[in-house]
Amino acid sequence: MNFPTTQDGLYINGEWLAGDQPLRVINPATEALLTTVYGGDEHAVDQALDAATQAFGPWSNTSGSERGALLRRIAAGVREARERLMHLQSSNNGKPLFEAAIDVDDVVATFEYYAELAEGLDARQDSPLALPSADFSARLRREPCGVVGLIVPWNFPMVTTAWKLAPALAAGCCVVLKPSEVTPLPELELASIIAGCGLPDGVFNLVCGTGLAVGAPLAADPRVAKISFTGSNAVGVQVMQRAAETVKGVSLELGGKSSLLVLADADLDLAVELACGGGFFNAGQMCSATSRVLVADELADEFLQRLKTRAEAIRVADPFDPDVEMGALVNQAQYQRVLGHIDRGLSVGATLVCGGQRPAHLSRGFFLQPTIFTDVPLDSALWCEEIFGPVLCVRRFSTQAQAIALANDSRFGLVASVVSRDTTTAEQVANALQAGLVWINAPQVIFPQAAWGGYKQSSLGRELGPWGLAAFQEIKHVVRAV
Ligand code: NAD
């Protein structure tokens, strides 16, 4: 795929503009420069917010079915551009093409789902509220909360965006989107698709740029009614602090340190497959990575042997290699960060079962072998912190209560997985886990109908499902004396 040498990084009030902040965008598999995107700073944020504020009145008065029709057009545009979007995801993020296909399909499903919810809004608007008095009547309105700022990371470009953008538009909000400066290309293409769908100018605006130049002023601006942020906990806290000044709504999707529990009666082949998926999909750069693998004593030796064999056989390769199973990490900084975690793990006495290095056959690109540790101290960063790379920590347990306690002993609580042949037991374990989403004997399938988000420091609020739409709505009751 050929890229233009430079790309405009601002889409404001229906116009493409070049900002004055160059962002070098690289291909993590080759380390080559893909293009330079000209993003903006607080002036571009100001312009975008002016446009969004102007557009809000008329847009907020459109019917749900009008907005639903536009969302369906966006879904169709994304479907039509599937191949190109997949290539952009893989080129910019380093993920295998088959993973990029899952991302693009998820984006389509999300826009279609929220189109349906938008269409359903009209019939629910002004619904009567039963009151315990015949002297009054009341009706309920769901109104868009205003102009919203959407800030997203680099690990699932377009997907994290769609999870915010589709419900925000469905609700009737106007949007300023800030993609990650590391992976702006998929969002730029998505913006081109949206630009061709007939949204009124100013309803959707995109400002590429760094966190400090664009994200920080967006989070602080009084014209923004709500910030929806996905990213690291450290930045999430800063966003919340800035938003506090003007008491704006905040939704946060942050980090995780999730567990996969392999119970004593588990199907071992399935457990190995799910452990690899939970640890090595997207090169482990998932907030939902099940990077703690807890395995029953009875199975532990056999499981670890099979997991090691499978992990060593995983084909780490260029994202466009037809046999690739795991691609590259996103950039040099992330690569060094993960290697640093591996070094620190070794220095605190964890046992390296396999991996930990660049694969011998790949001399450039940010590639890392699938890595497995055991004997990881419970107070170490390797056990407690989000690594965001292809690194699993395997630990034995002797009772289910112990496994649940180990899984719940975290400041995070995003997801969990349980592997067991006994569905009753698995369901009970799922009920005891402090996580927003638990999979039983299943890979990490995500449906737009089910909520995304977690307990404790993983999230504030929920995305997807009707909860994702409610996050962009205000509730109004009108009470009248009859
Ligand atoms: P990050 O926090 O560094 O950046 C996320 C976004 O925030 C980027 O667009 C960045 O430019 C912007 N940003 C940076 N500083 C900012 C500031 N001061 N004010 C406003 N915006 C700012 O995260 P990342 O490295 O891009 O992504 C990895 C992190 O995202 C991981 O911690 C991961 O767990 C998390 N994540 C969470 C979910 C979830 O659903 N819970 C999903 C994907 C990623």
Coordinates of C-alpha atoms and ligand atoms in Angstrom, one line a residue:
M1 CA 0.0 0.0 0.0
N2 CA 1.4 3.4 -1.0
F3 CA 1.0 6.3 1.4
P4 CA 1.2 10.0 0.5
T5 CA 4.3 11.6 2.1
T6 CA 2.2 14.0 4.1
Q7 CA -1.4 13.9 5.3
D8 CA -3.8 16.5 6.6
G9 CA -4.4 15.7 10.2
L10 CA -7.5 17.9 10.9
Y11 CA -11.1 17.5 9.8
I12 CA -13.0 20.5 11.2
N13 CA -16.4 21.8 10.2
G14 CA -16.5 19.6 7.1
E15 CA -13.0 20.6 5.8
W16 CA -9.7 18.8 5.7
L17 CA -6.8 21.0 7.0
A18 CA -3.2 20.6 7.7
G19 CA -2.1 21.5 11.2
D20 CA 1.4 22.7 12.1
Q21 CA 2.3 19.8 14.4
P22 CA 4.1 17.0 12.4
L23 CA 3.5 13.4 13.6
R24 CA 5.8 10.8 12.1
V25 CA 3.8 7.6 11.6
I26 CA 5.8 4.4 11.3
N27 CA 5.2 0.8 10.4
P28 CA 6.2 -1.1 13.5
A29 CA 7.0 -4.3 11.5
T30 CA 9.7 -2.6 9.4
E31 CA 10.4 0.6 11.4
A32 CA 10.0 2.5 8.1
L33 CA 8.3 5.9 8.0
L34 CA 4.8 5.5 6.5
T35 CA 3.9 9.2 6.3
T36 CA 3.9 12.4 8.3
V37 CA 0.5 13.6 9.5
Y38 CA 0.1 17.3 10.2
G39 CA -1.9 17.5 13.4
G40 CA -2.8 20.4 15.6
D41 CA -2.7 21.9 19.0
E42 CA -5.0 23.9 21.3
H43 CA -5.9 26.2 18.4
A44 CA -7.2 23.4 16.3
V45 CA -9.1 22.1 19.4
D46 CA -10.6 25.5 19.8
Q47 CA -11.7 25.6 16.1
A48 CA -13.1 22.1 16.3
L49 CA -15.0 22.9 19.4
D50 CA -16.4 26.1 17.9
A51 CA -17.7 24.1 14.9
A52 CA -19.1 21.4 17.1
T53 CA -20.8 23.9 19.4
Q54 CA -22.4 25.6 16.4
A55 CA -23.6 22.3 14.9
F56 CA -25.0 21.0 18.2
G57 CA -28.4 22.8 18.2
P58 CA -29.7 21.5 14.9
W59 CA -28.1 18.1 15.2
S60 CA -29.5 17.6 18.7
N61 CA -33.0 18.2 17.2
T62 CA -32.7 15.6 14.5
S63 CA -34.8 12.4 15.0
G64 CA -33.3 9.2 16.1
S65 CA -34.3 7.6 12.8
E66 CA -32.4 10.3 10.8
R67 CA -29.3 9.7 12.9
G68 CA -29.8 6.0 12.6
A69 CA -29.8 6.3 8.8
L70 CA -26.5 8.2 8.9
L71 CA -24.9 5.6 11.1
R72 CA -26.0 2.9 8.7
R73 CA -24.3 4.8 5.9
I74 CA -21.1 4.9 7.9
A75 CA -21.4 1.2 8.6
A76 CA -21.8 0.5 4.9
G77 CA -18.9 2.8 4.0
V78 CA -16.6 0.9 6.4
R79 CA -17.8 -2.4 5.0
E80 CA -17.0 -1.2 1.5
A81 CA -13.5 0.0 2.5
R82 CA -12.8 -3.2 4.5
E83 CA -9.7 -4.3 2.7
R84 CA -8.1 -0.8 2.8
L85 CA -8.9 -0.3 6.5
M86 CA -7.5 -3.8 7.3
H87 CA -4.3 -2.8 5.5
L88 CA -4.1 0.5 7.4
Q89 CA -4.6 -1.2 10.7
S90 CA -1.9 -3.8 10.1
S91 CA 0.6 -1.3 8.5
N92 CA 0.2 1.3 11.3
N93 CA -0.3 -1.0 14.3
G94 CA 1.7 -4.1 13.4
K95 CA -1.2 -6.6 14.0
P96 CA -1.8 -9.5 11.6
L97 CA -4.2 -8.9 8.8
F98 CA -6.6 -11.5 10.2
E99 CA -6.8 -9.6 13.4
A100 CA -7.3 -6.3 11.5
A101 CA -10.3 -8.0 9.8
I102 CA -11.9 -8.7 13.2
D103 CA -11.4 -5.0 14.1
V104 CA -13.1 -3.7 10.9
D105 CA -16.0 -6.1 11.3
D106 CA -16.4 -5.0 14.9
V107 CA -16.6 -1.4 13.7
V108 CA -19.3 -2.2 11.2
A109 CA -21.3 -4.2 13.9
T110 CA -21.0 -1.3 16.3
F111 CA -22.3 1.3 13.9
E112 CA -25.1 -1.0 12.9
Y113 CA -26.0 -1.7 16.5
Y114 CA -26.2 1.9 17.5
A115 CA -28.1 2.8 14.3
E116 CA -30.8 0.4 15.6
L117 CA -30.7 2.0 19.1
A118 CA -30.9 5.5 17.5
E119 CA -33.9 4.4 15.5
G120 CA -35.6 3.1 18.6
L121 CA -35.2 6.4 20.5
D122 CA -38.1 8.2 18.8
A123 CA -40.7 5.8 20.1
R124 CA -39.3 6.0 23.6
Q125 CA -39.0 9.8 23.7
D126 CA -41.5 11.5 26.1
S127 CA -42.5 8.2 27.6
P128 CA -44.9 8.7 30.6
L129 CA -43.7 8.1 34.1
A130 CA -46.2 6.6 36.5
L131 CA -46.6 8.8 39.6
P132 CA -48.3 8.1 42.9
S133 CA -50.5 11.2 42.5
A134 CA -53.4 11.9 40.0
D135 CA -52.6 15.6 40.3
F136 CA -49.5 15.4 38.2
S137 CA -48.3 13.9 35.0
A138 CA -44.6 13.3 34.0
R139 CA -42.8 12.4 30.9
L140 CA -39.2 11.2 30.4
R141 CA -36.9 12.6 27.7
R142 CA -33.4 11.4 26.8
E143 CA -31.4 14.2 25.4
P144 CA -27.9 14.4 24.0
C145 CA -25.5 15.6 26.7
G146 CA -23.8 18.1 24.3
V147 CA -20.4 18.4 22.6
V148 CA -18.2 15.5 23.6
G149 CA -14.5 14.9 23.4
L150 CA -13.3 11.3 22.5
I151 CA -9.7 10.3 23.2
V152 CA -8.5 6.9 22.2
P153 CA -5.3 4.8 22.3
W154 CA -3.3 2.9 19.7
N155 CA -4.0 -0.8 20.4
F156 CA -7.4 -1.2 18.6
P157 CA -7.5 1.9 16.4
M158 CA -11.0 2.5 15.0
V159 CA -12.5 0.0 17.4
T160 CA -12.2 2.0 20.5
T161 CA -13.2 5.0 18.4
A162 CA -16.4 3.2 17.1
W163 CA -17.4 2.2 20.6
K164 CA -17.5 5.9 21.5
L165 CA -18.4 7.6 18.2
A166 CA -21.4 5.5 17.2
P167 CA -23.3 5.9 20.5
A168 CA -22.3 9.6 20.7
L169 CA -23.7 10.3 17.3
A170 CA -26.7 8.1 18.0
A171 CA -27.5 10.1 21.1
G172 CA -27.3 13.4 19.1
C173 CA -24.0 14.7 20.4
C174 CA -21.4 16.6 18.3
V175 CA -17.9 15.1 18.5
V176 CA -14.3 16.1 18.6
L177 CA -12.2 12.9 18.2
K178 CA -8.5 12.7 19.1
P179 CA -6.9 9.5 17.8
S180 CA -3.6 8.2 19.2
E181 CA -0.7 10.0 17.7
V182 CA 0.9 6.6 17.2
T183 CA -1.8 5.2 15.0
P184 CA -3.8 8.0 13.3
L185 CA -4.1 6.4 9.9
P186 CA -7.1 4.1 10.4
E187 CA -9.0 7.0 12.0
L188 CA -8.1 9.3 9.2
E189 CA -9.5 6.9 6.8
L190 CA -12.6 6.4 8.9
A191 CA -13.0 10.2 8.9
S192 CA -12.9 10.2 5.1
I193 CA -15.6 7.7 5.0
I194 CA -17.7 9.7 7.5
A195 CA -17.0 12.9 5.5
G196 CA -18.8 11.2 2.5
C197 CA -21.8 10.1 4.5
G198 CA -23.7 13.4 4.6
L199 CA -23.4 14.4 8.3
P200 CA -23.9 18.1 8.7
D201 CA -20.6 20.1 9.0
G202 CA -19.3 20.3 12.5
V203 CA -21.1 17.3 13.9
F204 CA -18.0 15.1 13.6
N205 CA -14.5 16.7 13.9
L206 CA -11.1 15.0 14.1
V207 CA -8.0 16.5 15.5
C208 CA -4.8 14.5 15.3
G209 CA -2.0 15.4 17.8
T210 CA -0.2 14.5 20.9
G211 CA -1.8 14.0 24.3
L212 CA -0.5 17.3 25.7
A213 CA -1.2 19.4 22.6
V214 CA -4.7 18.1 21.8
G215 CA -6.0 15.7 24.5
A216 CA -5.2 18.0 27.5
P217 CA -7.0 21.2 26.1
L218 CA -9.9 19.0 25.0
A219 CA -10.3 17.6 28.5
A220 CA -10.2 21.0 30.1
D221 CA -12.4 23.1 27.7
P222 CA -15.7 24.3 29.2
R223 CA -17.5 23.8 25.9
V224 CA -17.1 20.0 26.3
A225 CA -19.9 18.4 28.2
K226 CA -18.3 15.0 28.4
I227 CA -15.0 13.3 27.9
S228 CA -14.9 9.7 27.0
F229 CA -11.3 8.4 27.3
T230 CA -9.7 5.0 26.7
G231 CA -6.0 4.7 27.6
S232 CA -3.6 4.3 30.5
N233 CA -4.6 4.8 34.1
A234 CA -2.0 7.6 34.6
V235 CA -3.5 9.6 31.7
G236 CA -7.0 8.7 32.7
V237 CA -6.4 10.3 36.1
Q238 CA -5.1 13.5 34.5
V239 CA -8.1 13.6 32.2
M240 CA -10.4 13.3 35.2
Q241 CA -8.5 16.1 37.0
R242 CA -8.8 18.5 34.1
A243 CA -12.4 17.6 33.5
A244 CA -13.2 18.2 37.2
E245 CA -12.6 22.0 36.8
T246 CA -15.8 22.3 34.8
V247 CA -17.6 19.3 36.3
K248 CA -17.9 17.6 33.0
G249 CA -19.0 14.0 32.6
V250 CA -16.2 11.5 32.3
S251 CA -16.1 7.9 31.1
L252 CA -12.9 6.0 31.4
E253 CA -11.7 2.7 30.0
L254 CA -8.3 2.0 31.5
G255 CA -6.0 -0.8 32.2
G256 CA -6.3 -4.4 33.3
K257 CA -4.5 -7.3 34.9
S258 CA -6.9 -10.1 34.2
S259 CA -6.9 -13.8 35.0
L260 CA -7.7 -17.0 33.1
L261 CA -8.7 -19.7 35.5
V262 CA -8.0 -23.3 34.4
L263 CA -10.1 -25.5 36.8
A264 CA -9.2 -29.1 37.6
D265 CA -11.6 -30.6 35.1
A266 CA -10.7 -28.3 32.2
D267 CA -10.2 -29.5 28.6
L268 CA -6.4 -29.0 28.4
D269 CA -6.3 -28.3 24.6
L270 CA -9.0 -25.6 25.0
A271 CA -7.2 -24.1 28.0
V272 CA -4.0 -23.8 26.1
E273 CA -5.7 -22.2 23.1
L274 CA -7.5 -19.7 25.4
A275 CA -4.4 -18.9 27.3
C276 CA -2.6 -18.2 24.0
G277 CA -5.5 -16.1 22.7
G278 CA -5.8 -14.2 26.0
G279 CA -2.0 -13.5 26.2
F280 CA -0.7 -13.2 22.7
F281 CA -3.6 -11.8 20.5
N282 CA -2.6 -8.3 19.4
A283 CA 0.9 -9.2 20.7
G284 CA -0.7 -9.0 24.2
Q285 CA -1.4 -5.3 23.8
M286 CA -4.9 -5.6 25.2
C287 CA -6.4 -4.1 28.2
S288 CA -8.3 -7.4 28.5
A289 CA -5.2 -9.6 28.3
T290 CA -5.6 -12.5 30.7
S291 CA -1.9 -12.2 31.6
R292 CA -2.3 -14.1 34.9
V293 CA -3.0 -17.8 34.1
L294 CA -4.1 -19.7 37.2
V295 CA -4.1 -23.4 36.9
A296 CA -5.3 -26.2 39.2
D297 CA -2.4 -28.2 40.8
E298 CA -3.7 -31.5 39.2
L299 CA -3.2 -30.2 35.7
A300 CA -0.4 -27.7 36.2
D301 CA 2.6 -29.7 34.9
E302 CA 0.9 -31.0 31.8
F303 CA -0.7 -27.7 31.1
L304 CA 2.5 -25.8 31.3
Q305 CA 4.3 -28.3 29.1
R306 CA 1.6 -28.0 26.4
L307 CA 1.4 -24.2 26.7
K308 CA 5.2 -23.9 26.3
T309 CA 5.2 -26.1 23.2
R310 CA 2.3 -24.1 21.7
A311 CA 3.8 -20.7 22.5
E312 CA 7.2 -21.7 21.0
A313 CA 5.4 -22.8 17.8
I314 CA 3.6 -19.5 17.4
R315 CA 4.7 -17.9 14.2
V316 CA 5.8 -14.3 14.9
A317 CA 6.0 -12.6 11.5
D318 CA 5.2 -9.5 9.4
P319 CA 1.5 -8.7 9.7
F320 CA 1.1 -9.4 5.9
D321 CA 2.8 -12.8 6.0
P322 CA 0.0 -15.4 5.1
D323 CA 1.1 -17.7 8.0
V324 CA 1.5 -15.0 10.7
E325 CA 0.1 -15.8 14.1
M326 CA 1.5 -12.8 16.1
G327 CA 2.7 -9.5 14.7
A328 CA 4.8 -6.7 16.0
L329 CA 4.5 -4.4 19.1
V330 CA 3.3 -0.9 18.2
N331 CA 6.6 1.1 18.6
Q332 CA 10.0 1.3 20.1
A333 CA 8.8 2.8 23.3
Q334 CA 6.3 0.0 23.9
Y335 CA 8.9 -2.6 22.9
Q336 CA 11.4 -1.2 25.4
R337 CA 8.7 -1.0 28.1
V338 CA 7.8 -4.7 27.7
L339 CA 11.5 -5.7 27.6
G340 CA 12.0 -3.7 30.8
H341 CA 9.2 -5.6 32.5
I342 CA 10.8 -8.9 31.4
D343 CA 14.2 -7.9 32.8
R344 CA 12.7 -6.7 36.1
G345 CA 10.8 -10.0 36.3
L346 CA 14.1 -11.9 36.0
S347 CA 15.7 -9.7 38.5
V348 CA 13.1 -10.5 41.2
G349 CA 13.5 -14.3 40.7
A350 CA 10.7 -15.2 38.3
T351 CA 11.4 -18.2 36.1
L352 CA 11.4 -17.7 32.4
V353 CA 9.7 -20.7 30.8
C354 CA 10.1 -19.5 27.2
G355 CA 10.5 -16.4 25.1
G356 CA 11.7 -13.1 26.4
Q357 CA 13.6 -12.1 23.3
R358 CA 13.4 -10.9 19.7
P359 CA 12.8 -13.9 17.4
A360 CA 16.0 -14.9 15.8
H361 CA 14.6 -14.8 12.3
L362 CA 13.5 -11.1 12.5
S363 CA 16.3 -8.6 12.5
R364 CA 14.2 -5.4 12.5
G365 CA 10.7 -4.4 13.6
F366 CA 9.4 -4.5 17.2
F367 CA 8.9 -8.2 17.4
L368 CA 9.0 -10.2 20.6
Q369 CA 8.7 -14.0 21.3
P370 CA 5.6 -15.1 23.2
T371 CA 6.9 -15.1 26.7
I372 CA 5.9 -17.2 29.7
F373 CA 7.0 -16.9 33.3
T374 CA 6.3 -19.0 36.5
D375 CA 7.4 -18.4 40.1
V376 CA 6.4 -14.8 39.7
P377 CA 6.5 -13.0 43.2
L378 CA 3.0 -11.8 44.1
D379 CA 4.3 -8.3 44.9
S380 CA 6.3 -7.9 41.7
A381 CA 5.4 -5.5 38.9
L382 CA 5.3 -8.5 36.6
W383 CA 2.4 -9.9 38.6
C384 CA 0.6 -6.7 39.6
E385 CA 1.1 -4.2 36.7
E386 CA -0.3 -4.2 33.2
I387 CA 2.6 -5.3 30.9
F388 CA 0.8 -4.7 27.6
G389 CA 2.9 -7.2 25.7
P390 CA 3.0 -10.9 24.9
V391 CA 3.9 -12.0 28.5
L392 CA 2.0 -14.6 30.5
C393 CA 2.5 -15.4 34.2
V394 CA 1.4 -18.9 35.1
R395 CA 0.7 -19.8 38.8
R396 CA -0.8 -23.0 40.4
F397 CA -3.6 -23.1 42.8
S398 CA -4.9 -25.9 45.1
T399 CA -8.5 -24.7 45.8
Q400 CA -11.0 -22.8 43.8
A401 CA -11.3 -20.3 46.6
Q402 CA -7.6 -19.7 46.3
A403 CA -7.9 -19.1 42.6
I404 CA -10.7 -16.6 43.0
A405 CA -8.8 -14.8 45.7
L406 CA -5.6 -14.6 43.4
A407 CA -7.7 -13.3 40.5
N408 CA -9.5 -10.7 42.6
D409 CA -6.3 -9.5 44.3
S410 CA -5.7 -6.7 41.9
R411 CA -6.4 -3.0 41.6
F412 CA -8.0 -3.7 38.2
G413 CA -11.1 -5.8 37.4
L414 CA -11.7 -5.7 33.7
V415 CA -12.3 -9.2 32.5
A416 CA -11.7 -12.9 33.3
S417 CA -11.9 -16.3 31.7
V418 CA -12.8 -19.6 33.2
V419 CA -12.1 -23.0 31.7
S420 CA -14.0 -26.0 33.1
R421 CA -16.1 -28.9 31.8
D422 CA -18.6 -28.4 34.7
T423 CA -20.7 -25.4 33.7
T424 CA -22.3 -25.1 37.1
T425 CA -19.0 -24.7 38.8
A426 CA -17.7 -22.4 36.1
E427 CA -20.8 -20.1 36.4
Q428 CA -20.3 -20.0 40.2
V429 CA -16.7 -19.0 39.8
A430 CA -17.7 -16.4 37.2
N431 CA -20.1 -14.9 39.8
A432 CA -17.3 -14.6 42.4
L433 CA -14.9 -12.8 40.1
Q434 CA -14.6 -9.0 40.3
A435 CA -14.7 -8.3 36.5
G436 CA -17.0 -6.6 34.1
L437 CA -17.0 -9.4 31.6
V438 CA -16.3 -13.1 32.2
W439 CA -15.9 -15.7 29.4
I440 CA -16.5 -19.4 30.1
N441 CA -14.8 -21.8 27.8
A442 CA -14.8 -19.1 25.1
P443 CA -12.3 -16.9 23.4
Q444 CA -12.6 -13.1 24.0
V445 CA -15.6 -12.6 21.8
I446 CA -17.2 -9.1 22.1
F447 CA -20.7 -8.3 21.1
P448 CA -21.8 -4.7 20.8
Q449 CA -25.0 -5.8 22.8
A450 CA -22.9 -6.7 25.9
A451 CA -21.3 -4.0 28.1
W452 CA -17.6 -3.3 28.0
G453 CA -15.8 -2.1 31.1
G454 CA -14.7 -3.3 34.5
Y455 CA -14.5 -3.0 38.3
K456 CA -12.2 -1.0 40.4
Q457 CA -9.5 1.0 38.6
S458 CA -10.2 -0.5 35.2
S459 CA -13.1 1.7 34.3
L460 CA -15.5 4.4 35.1
G461 CA -18.8 3.6 33.5
R462 CA -19.5 1.1 30.7
E463 CA -19.3 1.2 26.9
L464 CA -21.3 -0.8 24.4
G465 CA -24.9 -2.0 24.8
P466 CA -27.6 0.5 25.9
W467 CA -25.1 1.6 28.7
G468 CA -22.8 3.0 26.0
L469 CA -25.6 5.1 24.6
A470 CA -26.8 6.3 28.0
A471 CA -23.3 7.5 28.7
F472 CA -23.9 10.3 26.1
Q473 CA -27.5 11.2 27.2
E474 CA -29.0 13.4 29.8
I475 CA -32.2 12.4 31.5
K476 CA -34.9 15.0 31.7
H477 CA -38.3 14.7 33.4
V478 CA -41.0 17.2 32.8
V479 CA -43.6 17.2 35.6
R480 CA -46.9 19.0 35.0
A481 CA -49.8 19.8 37.2
V482 CA -53.0 18.4 35.6
Ligands
NAD1 P1 -2.2 6.6 26.8 O1 -2.9 6.8 28.1 O2 -0.8 7.0 26.8 O3 -2.9 7.5 25.6 C1 -4.2 7.3 25.3 C2 -4.7 8.6 24.6 O4 -4.6 9.7 25.5 C3 -3.8 8.9 23.4 O5 -4.7 9.5 22.4 C4 -2.9 10.0 23.9 O6 -2.4 10.9 23.0 C5 -3.9 10.7 24.9 N1 -3.2 11.5 26.0 C6 -2.0 11.4 26.4 N2 -1.7 12.3 27.4 C7 -2.8 13.0 27.6 C8 -3.2 14.0 28.4 N3 -2.4 14.5 29.3 N4 -4.5 14.5 28.3 C9 -5.4 14.0 27.4 N5 -5.1 13.0 26.6 C10 -3.8 12.5 26.7 O7 -2.5 5.1 26.4 P2 -1.9 4.3 25.2 O8 -0.4 4.0 25.5 O9 -2.2 5.0 23.9 O10 -2.7 2.9 25.2 C11 -2.5 1.9 26.1 C12 -3.3 2.0 27.4 O11 -4.7 2.0 27.0 C13 -3.2 0.8 28.2 O12 -3.0 1.1 29.6 C14 -4.5 0.0 28.1 O13 -4.9 -0.8 29.1 C15 -5.5 1.1 27.8 N6 -6.6 0.6 27.1 C16 -7.8 0.3 27.8 C17 -8.9 -0.2 27.1 C18 -10.2 -0.5 27.8 O14 -11.2 -0.7 27.2 N7 -10.2 -0.6 29.1 C19 -8.8 -0.4 25.7 C20 -7.6 -0.2 25.1 C21 -6.5 0.3 25.8

